[in-house]
Amino acid sequence: MSDLPGRNDPCYCGSGKKYKHCHMKVDQESTKDRLMRAAAVQFVRRDLLKYAREEKFALYFAAALPLYWHDYYTLETADEMSEEEALRFFDWYVFDYIHTNEDGREEPRIIDQYAQDRWDDLAVPQQPIVTLWRGGMAAGGYELLSYEGQLLQLRDIVTGDQYEVYTSGGRGAVEVGEIILCRVLPSTEYADKAEWSFSTTGAYIPRDEIGDVAAQLAQAKEQYLTQHPDADHQAFMRRHNIILIHHALEQAKLKGRPPVARLDPNRSDKKKQLIIRQMRRLRR
Ligand SMILES: [Zn+2]
């Protein structure tokens, strides 16, 4: 907000009054609001990650990790995941993974169980974030249509729906026409910049690796809908967005590079060691 006037300068709104007698107070409130929202988002994100690693989810974790990574990582090698990979896995695990118990019944997602177990412990600004995230979309694949700085225009490769997304990291190495793998969520921290943002750092499928992945998804959806005629697109994606991950993994393997191309290969893995330590603890 460095482009705001000084206290005694004329206000930007054109009222002719000094800034301090005009819009200064409103601007300060909105900054405070934004900071509060950002702090709440950060808390819920961390708390969810902690909750997802509780002992009661040990069976979930044991089933979900090899499913997601297609055995690229196993329970034994889970701590070799980079920070980006760990965050991407946990995002899918918390928001999309549906565990099937021994009788074949589907359990509620971890985000749903979290809301049920922890609701009363959450502070007032934290509760609406949980509600927003529970109602959010499953992770999917989005074609990059165009971009301007940190604003990306995306198109869902299955539904064709378009989204304007703000991402502080920008498009990274992704070119127009390539596919970003991510979860698009209603914007909380950057609500003033765009309606949508990313849940966590995305990955992408380079142009020459896209192949028939959209067709694979369309076919899986058709099949799913014959068995579950009342299901909506999100119910389908939660159970089948793994197709995108597996396609990306397979392509990476063919090229002999690390799994799933990162959006921005130059960003550092700052929290890597922390996540790895947490993974070790979980396996004990
Ligand atoms: Zn003003």
Coordinates of C-alpha atoms in Angstrom, one line a residue, residues 5 30 44 51 61 64 78 93-94 97 105 132-133 137 142 149 167 184 188-189 210 222 241 243 248 259 277:
P5 CA -1.0 9.6 0.3
S30 CA -9.3 -2.6 5.8
V44 CA -6.5 -23.0 10.1
Y51 CA -5.1 -32.6 12.8
F61 CA -2.5 -42.1 5.5
A64 CA -3.7 -42.4 0.7
A78 CA 7.6 -40.6 2.5
Y93 CA -5.4 -35.7 1.4
V94 CA -7.2 -33.2 3.6
Y97 CA -9.3 -38.0 -0.1
R105 CA -18.4 -47.5 3.5
L132 CA -15.5 -21.8 2.8
W133 CA -12.9 -24.5 2.4
M137 CA -13.9 -27.3 -5.3
Y142 CA -6.8 -25.8 -15.6
G149 CA 1.5 -10.4 -13.5
T167 CA -1.4 -16.1 -7.1
V184 CA -9.0 -23.2 -7.0
T188 CA -9.6 -15.0 1.3
E189 CA -6.2 -13.3 1.7
I210 CA -0.6 -33.1 -21.9
E222 CA -19.1 -40.5 -18.1
N241 CA -8.6 -36.1 -9.9
I243 CA -6.0 -39.3 -12.9
A248 CA 1.8 -36.2 -14.7
P259 CA 7.7 -36.1 -10.4
R277 CA 10.5 -34.0 10.6

